[in-house]
Short mmCIF file of C-alpha atoms (C1' of nucleotides) in Angstrom, two decimals:
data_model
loop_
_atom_site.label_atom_id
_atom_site.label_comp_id
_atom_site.label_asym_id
_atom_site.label_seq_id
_atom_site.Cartn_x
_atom_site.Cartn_y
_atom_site.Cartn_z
CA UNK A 1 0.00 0.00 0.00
CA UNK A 2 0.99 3.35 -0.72
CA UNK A 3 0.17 6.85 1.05
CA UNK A 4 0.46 10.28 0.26
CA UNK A 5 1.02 12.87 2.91
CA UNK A 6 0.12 16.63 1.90
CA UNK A 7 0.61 19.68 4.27
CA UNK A 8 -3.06 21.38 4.45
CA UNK A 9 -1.71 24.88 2.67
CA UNK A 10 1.54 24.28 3.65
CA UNK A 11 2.96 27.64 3.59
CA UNK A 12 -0.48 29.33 5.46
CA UNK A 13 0.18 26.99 7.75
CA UNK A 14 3.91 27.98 8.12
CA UNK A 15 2.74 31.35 8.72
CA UNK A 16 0.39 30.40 11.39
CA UNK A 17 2.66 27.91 13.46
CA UNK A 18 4.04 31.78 14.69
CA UNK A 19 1.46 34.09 14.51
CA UNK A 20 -1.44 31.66 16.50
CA UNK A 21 -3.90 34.93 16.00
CA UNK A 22 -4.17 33.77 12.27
CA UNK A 23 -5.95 30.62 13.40
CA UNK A 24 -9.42 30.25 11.94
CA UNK A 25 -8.67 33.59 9.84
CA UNK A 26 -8.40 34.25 6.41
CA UNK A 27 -4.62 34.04 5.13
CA UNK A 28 -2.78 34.30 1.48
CA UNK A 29 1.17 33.76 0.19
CA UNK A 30 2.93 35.12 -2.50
CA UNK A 31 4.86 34.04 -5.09
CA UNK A 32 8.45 35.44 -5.41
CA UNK A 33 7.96 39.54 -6.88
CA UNK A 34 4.61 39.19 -4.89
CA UNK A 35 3.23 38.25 -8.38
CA UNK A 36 0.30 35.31 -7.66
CA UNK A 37 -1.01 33.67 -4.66
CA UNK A 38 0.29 30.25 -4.25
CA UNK A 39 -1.31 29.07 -0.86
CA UNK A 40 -4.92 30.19 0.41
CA UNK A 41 -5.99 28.94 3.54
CA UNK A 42 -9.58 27.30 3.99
CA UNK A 43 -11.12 30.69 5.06
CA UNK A 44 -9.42 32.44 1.71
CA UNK A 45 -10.75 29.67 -0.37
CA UNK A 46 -13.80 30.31 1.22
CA UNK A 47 -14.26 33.90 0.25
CA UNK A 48 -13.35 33.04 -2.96
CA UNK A 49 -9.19 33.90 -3.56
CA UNK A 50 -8.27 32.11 -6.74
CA UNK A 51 -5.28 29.55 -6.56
CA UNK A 52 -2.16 30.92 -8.70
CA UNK A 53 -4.13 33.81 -9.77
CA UNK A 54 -2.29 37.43 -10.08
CA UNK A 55 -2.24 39.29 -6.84
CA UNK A 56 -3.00 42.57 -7.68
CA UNK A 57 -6.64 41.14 -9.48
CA UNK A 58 -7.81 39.35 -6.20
CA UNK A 59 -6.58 42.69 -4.02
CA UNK A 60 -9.84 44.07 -4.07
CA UNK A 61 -11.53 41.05 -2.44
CA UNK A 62 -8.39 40.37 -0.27
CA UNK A 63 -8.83 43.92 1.70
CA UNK A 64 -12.46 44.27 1.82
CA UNK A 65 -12.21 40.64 3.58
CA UNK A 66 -8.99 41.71 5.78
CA UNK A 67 -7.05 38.80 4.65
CA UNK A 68 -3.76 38.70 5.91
CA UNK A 69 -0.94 38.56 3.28
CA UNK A 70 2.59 37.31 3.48
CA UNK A 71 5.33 37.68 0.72
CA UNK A 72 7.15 34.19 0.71
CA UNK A 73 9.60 33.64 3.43
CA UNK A 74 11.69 30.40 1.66
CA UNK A 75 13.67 29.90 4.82
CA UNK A 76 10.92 29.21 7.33
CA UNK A 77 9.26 27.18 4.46
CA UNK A 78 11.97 24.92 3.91
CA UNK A 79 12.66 24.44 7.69
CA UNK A 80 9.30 23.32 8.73
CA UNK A 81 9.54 21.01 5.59
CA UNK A 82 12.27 19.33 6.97
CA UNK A 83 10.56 18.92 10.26
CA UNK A 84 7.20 17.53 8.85
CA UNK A 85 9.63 14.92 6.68
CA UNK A 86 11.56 13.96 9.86
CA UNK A 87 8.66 13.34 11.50
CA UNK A 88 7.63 11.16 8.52
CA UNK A 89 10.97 9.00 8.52
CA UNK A 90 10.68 8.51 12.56
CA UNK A 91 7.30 6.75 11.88
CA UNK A 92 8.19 4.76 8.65
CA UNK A 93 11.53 4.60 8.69
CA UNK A 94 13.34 6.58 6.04
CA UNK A 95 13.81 3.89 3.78
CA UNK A 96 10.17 3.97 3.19
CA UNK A 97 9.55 7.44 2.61
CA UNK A 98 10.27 9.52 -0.57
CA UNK A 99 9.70 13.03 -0.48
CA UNK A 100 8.06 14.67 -3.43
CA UNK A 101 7.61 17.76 -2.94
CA UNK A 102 8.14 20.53 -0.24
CA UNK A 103 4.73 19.73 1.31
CA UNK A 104 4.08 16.26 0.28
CA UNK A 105 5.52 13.11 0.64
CA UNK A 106 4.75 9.00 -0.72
CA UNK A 107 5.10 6.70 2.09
CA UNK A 108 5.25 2.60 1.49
CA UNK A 109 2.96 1.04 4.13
CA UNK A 110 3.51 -2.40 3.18
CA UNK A 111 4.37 -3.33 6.75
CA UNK A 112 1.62 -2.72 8.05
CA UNK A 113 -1.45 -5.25 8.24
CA UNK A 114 -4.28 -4.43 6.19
CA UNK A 115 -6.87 -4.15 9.03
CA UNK A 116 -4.51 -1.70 10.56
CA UNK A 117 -4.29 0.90 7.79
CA UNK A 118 -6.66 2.83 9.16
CA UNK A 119 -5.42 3.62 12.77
CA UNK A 120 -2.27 4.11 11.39
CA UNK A 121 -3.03 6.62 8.61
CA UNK A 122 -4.76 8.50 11.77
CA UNK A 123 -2.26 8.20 14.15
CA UNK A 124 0.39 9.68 11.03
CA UNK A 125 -1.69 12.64 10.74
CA UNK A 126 -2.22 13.24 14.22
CA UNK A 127 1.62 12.53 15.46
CA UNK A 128 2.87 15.30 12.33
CA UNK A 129 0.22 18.05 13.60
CA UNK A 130 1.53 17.21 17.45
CA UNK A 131 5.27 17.47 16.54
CA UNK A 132 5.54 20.26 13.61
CA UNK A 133 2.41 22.00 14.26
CA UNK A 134 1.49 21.54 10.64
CA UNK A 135 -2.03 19.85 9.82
CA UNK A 136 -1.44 17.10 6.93
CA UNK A 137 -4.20 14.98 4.87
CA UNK A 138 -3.31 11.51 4.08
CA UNK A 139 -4.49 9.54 1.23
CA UNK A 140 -3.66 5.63 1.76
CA UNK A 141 -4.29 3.37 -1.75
CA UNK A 142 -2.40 0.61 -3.64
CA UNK A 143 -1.12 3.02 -5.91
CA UNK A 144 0.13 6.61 -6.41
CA UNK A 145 -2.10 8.03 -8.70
CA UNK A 146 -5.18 6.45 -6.37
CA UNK A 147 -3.55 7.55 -3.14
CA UNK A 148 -3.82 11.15 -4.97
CA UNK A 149 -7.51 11.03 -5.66
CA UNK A 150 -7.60 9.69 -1.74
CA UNK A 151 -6.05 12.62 -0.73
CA UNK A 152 -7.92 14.94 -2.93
CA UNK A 153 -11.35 13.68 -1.30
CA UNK A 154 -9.79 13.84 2.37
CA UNK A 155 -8.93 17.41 1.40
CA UNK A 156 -12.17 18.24 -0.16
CA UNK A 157 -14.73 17.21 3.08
CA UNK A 158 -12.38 17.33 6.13
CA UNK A 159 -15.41 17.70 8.60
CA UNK A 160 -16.44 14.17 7.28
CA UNK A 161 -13.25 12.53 6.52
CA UNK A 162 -10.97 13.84 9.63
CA UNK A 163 -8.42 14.86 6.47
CA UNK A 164 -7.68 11.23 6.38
CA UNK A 165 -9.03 8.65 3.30
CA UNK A 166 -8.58 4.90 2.36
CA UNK A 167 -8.96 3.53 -0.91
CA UNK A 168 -8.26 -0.11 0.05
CA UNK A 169 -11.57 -1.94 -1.56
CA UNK A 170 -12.79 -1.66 -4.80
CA UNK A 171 -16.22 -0.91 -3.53
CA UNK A 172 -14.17 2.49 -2.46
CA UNK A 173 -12.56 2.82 -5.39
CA UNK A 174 -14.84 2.45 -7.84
CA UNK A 175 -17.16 5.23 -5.81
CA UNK A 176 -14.29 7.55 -5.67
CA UNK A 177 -13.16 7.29 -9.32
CA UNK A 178 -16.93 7.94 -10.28
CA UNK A 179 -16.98 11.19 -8.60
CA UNK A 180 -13.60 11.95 -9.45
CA UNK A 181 -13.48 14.81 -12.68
CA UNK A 182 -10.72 13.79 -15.29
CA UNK A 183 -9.21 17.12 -14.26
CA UNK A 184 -8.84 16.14 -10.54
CA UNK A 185 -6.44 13.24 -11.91
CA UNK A 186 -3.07 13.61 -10.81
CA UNK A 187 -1.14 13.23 -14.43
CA UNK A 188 -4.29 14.87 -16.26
CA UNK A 189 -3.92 18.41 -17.29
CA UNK A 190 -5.57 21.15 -18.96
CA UNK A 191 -4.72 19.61 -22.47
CA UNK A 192 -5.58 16.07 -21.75
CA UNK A 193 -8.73 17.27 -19.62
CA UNK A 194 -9.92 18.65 -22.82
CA UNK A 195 -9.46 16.41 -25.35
CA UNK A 196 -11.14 13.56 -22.52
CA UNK A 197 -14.16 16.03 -22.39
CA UNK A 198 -14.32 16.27 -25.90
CA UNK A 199 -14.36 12.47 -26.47
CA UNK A 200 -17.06 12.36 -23.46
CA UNK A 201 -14.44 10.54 -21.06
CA UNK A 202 -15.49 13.00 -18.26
CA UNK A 203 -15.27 10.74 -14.87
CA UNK A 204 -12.14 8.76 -13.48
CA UNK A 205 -13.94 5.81 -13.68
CA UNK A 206 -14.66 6.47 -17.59
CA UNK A 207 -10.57 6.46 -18.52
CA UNK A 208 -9.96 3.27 -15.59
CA UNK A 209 -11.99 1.41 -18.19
CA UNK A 210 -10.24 2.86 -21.11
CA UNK A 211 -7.90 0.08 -23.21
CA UNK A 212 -4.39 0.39 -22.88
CA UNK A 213 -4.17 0.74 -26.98
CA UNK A 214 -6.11 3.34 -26.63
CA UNK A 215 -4.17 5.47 -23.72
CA UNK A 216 -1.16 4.56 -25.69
CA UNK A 217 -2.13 6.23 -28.90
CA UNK A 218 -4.30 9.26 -27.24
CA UNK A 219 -2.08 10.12 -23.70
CA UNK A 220 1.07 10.19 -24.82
CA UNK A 221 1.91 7.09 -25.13
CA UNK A 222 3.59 4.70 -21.82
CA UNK A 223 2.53 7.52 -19.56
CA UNK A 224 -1.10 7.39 -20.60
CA UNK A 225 -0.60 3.35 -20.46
CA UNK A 226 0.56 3.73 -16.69
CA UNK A 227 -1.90 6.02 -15.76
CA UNK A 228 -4.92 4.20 -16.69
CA UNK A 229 -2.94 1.40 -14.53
CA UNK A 230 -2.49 3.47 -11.55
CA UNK A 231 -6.49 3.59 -11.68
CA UNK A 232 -7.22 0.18 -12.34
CA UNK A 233 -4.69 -0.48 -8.92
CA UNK A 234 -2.12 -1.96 -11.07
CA UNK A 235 1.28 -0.32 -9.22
CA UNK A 236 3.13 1.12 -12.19
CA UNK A 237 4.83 4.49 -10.84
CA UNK A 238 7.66 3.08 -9.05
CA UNK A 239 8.74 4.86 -5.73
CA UNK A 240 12.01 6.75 -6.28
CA UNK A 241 14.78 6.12 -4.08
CA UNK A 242 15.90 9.42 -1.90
CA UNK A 243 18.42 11.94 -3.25
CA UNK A 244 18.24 11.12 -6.65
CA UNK A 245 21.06 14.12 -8.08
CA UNK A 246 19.10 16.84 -10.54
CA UNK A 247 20.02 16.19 -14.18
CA UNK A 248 19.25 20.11 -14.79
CA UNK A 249 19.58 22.99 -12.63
CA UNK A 250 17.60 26.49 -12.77
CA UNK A 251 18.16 29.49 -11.21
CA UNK A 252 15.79 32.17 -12.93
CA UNK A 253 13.67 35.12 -11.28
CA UNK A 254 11.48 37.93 -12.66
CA UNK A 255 12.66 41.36 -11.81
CA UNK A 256 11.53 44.10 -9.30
CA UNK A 257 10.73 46.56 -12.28
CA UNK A 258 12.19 46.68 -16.06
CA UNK A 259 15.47 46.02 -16.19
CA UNK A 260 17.57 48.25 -19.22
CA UNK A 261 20.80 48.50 -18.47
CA UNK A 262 24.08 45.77 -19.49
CA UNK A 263 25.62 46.07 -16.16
CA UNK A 264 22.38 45.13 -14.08
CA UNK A 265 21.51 42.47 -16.27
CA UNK A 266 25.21 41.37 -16.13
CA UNK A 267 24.70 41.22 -11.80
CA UNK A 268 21.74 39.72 -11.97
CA UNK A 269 23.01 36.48 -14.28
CA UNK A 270 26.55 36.67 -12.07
CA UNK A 271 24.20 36.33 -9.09
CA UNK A 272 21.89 33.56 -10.65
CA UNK A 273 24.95 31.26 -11.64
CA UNK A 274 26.36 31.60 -7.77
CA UNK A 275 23.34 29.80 -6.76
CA UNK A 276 23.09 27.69 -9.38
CA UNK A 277 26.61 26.80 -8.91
CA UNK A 278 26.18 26.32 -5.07
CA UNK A 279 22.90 23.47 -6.03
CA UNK A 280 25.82 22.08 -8.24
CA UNK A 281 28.11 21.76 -5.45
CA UNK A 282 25.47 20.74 -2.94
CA UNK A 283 24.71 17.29 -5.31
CA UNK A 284 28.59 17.39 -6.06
CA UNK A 285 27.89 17.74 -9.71
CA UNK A 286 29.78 19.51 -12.29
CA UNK A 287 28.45 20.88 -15.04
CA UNK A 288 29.25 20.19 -19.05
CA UNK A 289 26.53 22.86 -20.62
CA UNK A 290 25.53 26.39 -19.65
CA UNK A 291 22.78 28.56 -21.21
CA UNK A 292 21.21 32.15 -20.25
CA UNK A 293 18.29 33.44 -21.25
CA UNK A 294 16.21 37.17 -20.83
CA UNK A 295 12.93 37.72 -21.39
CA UNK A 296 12.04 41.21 -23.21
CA UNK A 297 9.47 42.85 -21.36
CA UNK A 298 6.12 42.97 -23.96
CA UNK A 299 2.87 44.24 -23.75
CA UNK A 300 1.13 40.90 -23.97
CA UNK A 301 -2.18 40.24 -22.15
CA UNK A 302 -2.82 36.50 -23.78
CA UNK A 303 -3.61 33.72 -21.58
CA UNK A 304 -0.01 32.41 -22.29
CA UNK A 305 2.09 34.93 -21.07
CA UNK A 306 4.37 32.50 -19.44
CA UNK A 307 5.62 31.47 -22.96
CA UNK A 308 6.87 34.83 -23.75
CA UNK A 309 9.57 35.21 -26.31
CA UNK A 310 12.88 34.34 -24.12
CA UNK A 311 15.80 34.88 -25.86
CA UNK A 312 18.77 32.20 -25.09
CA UNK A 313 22.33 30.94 -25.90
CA UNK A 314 24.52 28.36 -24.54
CA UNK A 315 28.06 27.60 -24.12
CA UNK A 316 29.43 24.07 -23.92
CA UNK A 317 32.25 24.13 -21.67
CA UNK A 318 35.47 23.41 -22.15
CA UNK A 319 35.58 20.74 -19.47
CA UNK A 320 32.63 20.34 -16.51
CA UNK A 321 33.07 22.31 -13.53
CA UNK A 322 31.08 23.46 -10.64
CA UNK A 323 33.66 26.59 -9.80
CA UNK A 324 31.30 30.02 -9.47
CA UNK A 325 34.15 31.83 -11.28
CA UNK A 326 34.48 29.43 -14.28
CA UNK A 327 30.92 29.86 -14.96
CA UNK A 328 30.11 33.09 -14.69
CA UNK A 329 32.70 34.16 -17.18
CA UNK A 330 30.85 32.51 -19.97
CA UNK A 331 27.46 33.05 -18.48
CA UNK A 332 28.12 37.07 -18.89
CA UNK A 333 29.53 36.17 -22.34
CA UNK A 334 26.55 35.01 -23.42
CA UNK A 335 24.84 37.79 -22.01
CA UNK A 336 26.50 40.34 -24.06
CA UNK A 337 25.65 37.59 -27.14
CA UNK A 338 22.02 38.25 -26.80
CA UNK A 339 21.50 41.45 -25.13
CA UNK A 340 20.14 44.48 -27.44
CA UNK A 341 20.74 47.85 -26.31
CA UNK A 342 17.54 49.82 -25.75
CA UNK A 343 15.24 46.82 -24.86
CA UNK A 344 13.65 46.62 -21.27
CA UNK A 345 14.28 43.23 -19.98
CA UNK A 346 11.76 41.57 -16.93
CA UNK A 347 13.41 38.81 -16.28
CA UNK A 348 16.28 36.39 -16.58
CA UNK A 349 18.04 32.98 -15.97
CA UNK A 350 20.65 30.46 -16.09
CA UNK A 351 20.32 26.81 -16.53
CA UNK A 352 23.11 24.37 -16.04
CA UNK A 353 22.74 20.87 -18.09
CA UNK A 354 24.96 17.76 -18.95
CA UNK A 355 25.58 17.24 -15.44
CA UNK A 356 28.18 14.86 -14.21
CA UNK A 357 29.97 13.54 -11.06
CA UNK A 358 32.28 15.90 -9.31
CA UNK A 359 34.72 13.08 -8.98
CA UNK A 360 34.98 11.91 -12.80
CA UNK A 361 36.24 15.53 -13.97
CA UNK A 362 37.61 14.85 -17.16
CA UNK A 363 41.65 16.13 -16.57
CA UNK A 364 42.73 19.41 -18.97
CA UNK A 365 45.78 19.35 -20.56
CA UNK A 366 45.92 23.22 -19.96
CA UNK A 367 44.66 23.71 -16.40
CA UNK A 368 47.35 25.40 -14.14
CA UNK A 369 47.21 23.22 -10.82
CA UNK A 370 45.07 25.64 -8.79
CA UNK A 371 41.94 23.67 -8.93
CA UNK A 372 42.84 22.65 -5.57
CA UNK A 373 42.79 25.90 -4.04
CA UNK A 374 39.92 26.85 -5.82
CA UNK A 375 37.42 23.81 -4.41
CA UNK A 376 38.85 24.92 -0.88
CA UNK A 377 37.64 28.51 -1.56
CA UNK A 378 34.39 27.21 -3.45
CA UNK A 379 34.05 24.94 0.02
CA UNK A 380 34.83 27.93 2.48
CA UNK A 381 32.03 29.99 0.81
CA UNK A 382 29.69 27.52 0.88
CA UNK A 383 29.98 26.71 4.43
CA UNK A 384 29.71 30.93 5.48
CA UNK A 385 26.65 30.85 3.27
CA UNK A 386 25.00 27.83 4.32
CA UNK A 387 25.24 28.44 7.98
CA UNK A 388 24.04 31.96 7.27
CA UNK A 389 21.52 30.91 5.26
CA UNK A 390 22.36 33.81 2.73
CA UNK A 391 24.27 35.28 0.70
CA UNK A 392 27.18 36.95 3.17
CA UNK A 393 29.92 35.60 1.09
CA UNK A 394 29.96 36.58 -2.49
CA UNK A 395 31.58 37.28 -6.30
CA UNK A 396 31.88 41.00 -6.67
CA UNK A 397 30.27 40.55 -10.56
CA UNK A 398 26.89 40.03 -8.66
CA UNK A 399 26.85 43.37 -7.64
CA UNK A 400 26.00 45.30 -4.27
CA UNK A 401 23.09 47.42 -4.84
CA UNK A 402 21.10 44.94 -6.45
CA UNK A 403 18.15 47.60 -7.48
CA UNK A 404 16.72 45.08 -9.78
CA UNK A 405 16.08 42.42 -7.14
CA UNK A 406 12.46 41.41 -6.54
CA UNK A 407 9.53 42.58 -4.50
CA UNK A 408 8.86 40.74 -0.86
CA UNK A 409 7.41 43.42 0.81
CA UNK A 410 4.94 41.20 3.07
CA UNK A 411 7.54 38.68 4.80
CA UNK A 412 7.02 37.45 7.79
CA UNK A 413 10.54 37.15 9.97
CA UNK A 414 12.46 33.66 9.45
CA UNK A 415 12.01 32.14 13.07
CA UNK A 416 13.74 29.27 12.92
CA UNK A 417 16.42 29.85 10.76
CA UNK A 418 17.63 32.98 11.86
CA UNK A 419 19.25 34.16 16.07
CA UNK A 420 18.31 37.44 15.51
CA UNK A 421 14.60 36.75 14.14
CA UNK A 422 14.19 33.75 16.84
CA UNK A 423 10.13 34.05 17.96
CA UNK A 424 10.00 35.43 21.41
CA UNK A 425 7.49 34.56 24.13
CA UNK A 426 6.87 37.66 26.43
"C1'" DT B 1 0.95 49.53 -13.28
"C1'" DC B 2 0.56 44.64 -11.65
"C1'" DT B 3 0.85 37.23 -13.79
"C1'" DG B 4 6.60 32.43 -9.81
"C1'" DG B 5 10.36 29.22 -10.01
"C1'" DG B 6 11.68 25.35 -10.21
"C1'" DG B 7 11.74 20.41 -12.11
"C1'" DT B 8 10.51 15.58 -14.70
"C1'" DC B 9 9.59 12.33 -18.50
"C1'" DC B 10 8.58 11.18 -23.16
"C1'" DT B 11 8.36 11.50 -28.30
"C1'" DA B 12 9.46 12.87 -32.89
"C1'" DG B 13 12.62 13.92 -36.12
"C1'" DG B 14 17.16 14.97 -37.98
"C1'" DA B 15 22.06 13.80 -38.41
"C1'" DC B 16 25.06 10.40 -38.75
"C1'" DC B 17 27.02 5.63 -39.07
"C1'" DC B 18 27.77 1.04 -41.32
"C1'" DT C 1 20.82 1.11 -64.71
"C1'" DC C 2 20.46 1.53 -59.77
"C1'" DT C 3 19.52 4.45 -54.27
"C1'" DG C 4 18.37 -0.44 -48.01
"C1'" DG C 5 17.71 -1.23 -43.55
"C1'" DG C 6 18.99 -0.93 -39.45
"C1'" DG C 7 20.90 1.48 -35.38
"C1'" DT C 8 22.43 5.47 -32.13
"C1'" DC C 9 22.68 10.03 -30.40
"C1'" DC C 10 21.08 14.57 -29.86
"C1'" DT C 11 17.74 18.38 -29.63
"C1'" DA C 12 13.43 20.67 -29.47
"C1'" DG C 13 9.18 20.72 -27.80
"C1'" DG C 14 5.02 19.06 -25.45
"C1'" DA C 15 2.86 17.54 -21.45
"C1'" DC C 16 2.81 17.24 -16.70
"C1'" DC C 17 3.85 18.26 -11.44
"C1'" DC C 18 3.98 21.45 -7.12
#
DNA sequence: TCTGGGGTCCTAGGACCC
DNA sequence: TCTGGGGTCCTAGGACCC
């Protein structure tokens, strides 16, 4: 049997561990720039705050209904995470849990007897909210994609289901997949929801019964296959084992305001490759590829805005490093490659690719010794930052002033990560 | 005025090889 | 005169997730 463990608004809830007077009142989060809402608790769902919609078009309702608004506050955040998946592995054992996702996380209940499931998914939920202070649904099914829908309907009717549901009998499934929309499947989006509708496949139950010919030609071929599997109870998403390493790393952000100017541009991308560099060292990865892209700020008010015209080049290195200095060199070369003078820019990023082991570095005939110094320095930095938790440590290319940075205007203090922003009881 | 920041997997098609 | 049949690797792009 599988479960799936999901933090009730996760980072409302973060909020509200410290500031009890939120309890049982409406509260929103921000995306980085304060640009959509990305976690609503129950009350803000109630009055009727969109999920991932913009921020400034839900303002209205937000202040006539005093909801309380926090920018995101990525420390806190990713602390409590690690507390909620501690708790997890304590109850488990780690072996048996693989995280997903900042708020959720699979767990393999094999161990434990059938008739027992029950109790146990409780006692999980309860044990997490005792220790973290975090409220979690569980969903507990044969397979992922069914522990999902579980989840989804403990979510949906907590006064009825305590936040905890079992899909352990086919009676229960095949009553939850009938009242389960395509769209509510976990592996079903917007264009597959659509095409399902179209073809008058509109419940879960409707695709479980699907062929596997048929999900093979019409949902992308062995995913749709495994899906419909998932449904039917068939185990076909394997768990992943912990601390898999990243084959790509990111580091892109949207800017405060337009961004014009070479030299800001050139800080910002200096300061993105630092921390992409540092999640290269963290996995102890080096990297083969760089690429760096803008995005030209455009007056475009189409659904798709998130496909705006980036423009991007990339740079395969000479040999794979993970070095800050090595790769910001080329990054800002590329920049100059593709910047046009004139143009307003809103946003930019790197993206490191053909990642390899640190280890199996392939030697260059031309390198002058001093990569030895230079991992102790790349090490020394790291540590400073890490214990910091920010940037105290850094290149001087990423600048000082940083003008462009983004918005967070609403944060709440970082309580647990920081001495001088420790909560105090008075 | 104002719309996030990461990731994953899979497929199709082109280049190239023998 | 005549122009195969495999295979691999890479890239771009689509779809999805939170």
């Amino acid at each position: 049997m599988n479960a799936i463990v999901d933090c009730n608004s996760f980072y409302c809830s973060c909020e509200r561990v410290f500031k009890p007077e939120l309890w049982n009142k409406p509260v929103v989060v921000l995306s980085n720039n304060d640009g959509c809402i990305v976690s609503r608790s129950d009350e803000a769902k109630k009055i009727g705050v969109r999920m991932a919609g913009p921020y400034f078009q839900a303002k209205h309702v937000i202040e006539k209904n005093n909801v309380k608004v926090f920018s995101s506050n990525y420390h806190l955040y990713g602390d409590m995470s690690m507390r909620v998946m501690d708790t997890l592995r304590e109850l488990v054992g780690k072996e048996n849990v693989e995280v997903y996702s900042v708020d959720e996380a699979f767990l393999n209940l094999d161990k434990i007897p059938f008739e027992q499931l029950e109790k146990f998914a409780n006692e999980l939920k309860e044990t997490v909210e005792m220790w973290t202070g975090i409220s979690v649904s569980v969903g507990v099914a044969p397979t992922k994609v069914l522990a999902k829908i579980a989840n989804h309907i403990a979510k949906k009717d907590k006064a009825k289901t305590n936040c905890v549901t079992l899909l352990i009998t086919e009676e229960q499934q095949r009553t939850a997949l009938q009242q389960t929309r395509v769209n509510e499947i976990w592996g079903v989006g917007g264009a597959y929801a659509n095409k399902l509708i179209n073809w008058g496949i509109t419940s879960a139950w409707d695709l479980r019964n699907m062929p596997d010919e048929w999900a093979h030609t019409n949902m992308g071929g062995v995913v749709g296959v495994r899906l419909v599997k998932e449904l039917m109870g068939i185990p076909s998403i394997i768990m992943k084992k912990e601390l898999e390493t990243k084959k790509m790393i990111a580091t892109t952000r949207m800017f405060g305001r337009p961004v014009t100017e070479l030299f800001e541009l050139k800080e910002a991308i200096a300061t993105y490759t630092s921390r992409a560099a540092e999640k290269l060292r963290r996995q102890h990865s080096a990297a083969n590829t760089i690429s760096v892209f803008i995005v030209p700020k455009e007056e475009s008010h189409s659904a798709d805005f998130h496909h705006g015209a980036s423009i991007s080049s990339h740079a395969n290195l000479e040999s794979a490093t993970s070095f800050t200095n090595e790769l910001i060199k080329p990054a800002v070369r590329l920049l100059d490659d593709i910047f046009e003078n004139g143009r307003a820019y809103k946003k930019a990023g790197v993206m490191l690719s053909g990642l390899v082991p640190d280890r199996s570095i392939q030697g260059n005939f031309f390198s002058d010794g001093s990569k030895g110094v230079h991992r102790f320095l790349m090490s020394a930095v790291d540590n400073v930052n890490f214990s910091m938790r920010d940037d105290v440590v850094k290149f001087g290319a990423s600048g000082v002033n940083k003008d462009w940075k983004m918005r967070q205007e609403l944060r709440s203090e970082r309580y647990s990560t920081r001495w001088e922003e420790l909560f105090e009881v008075s």
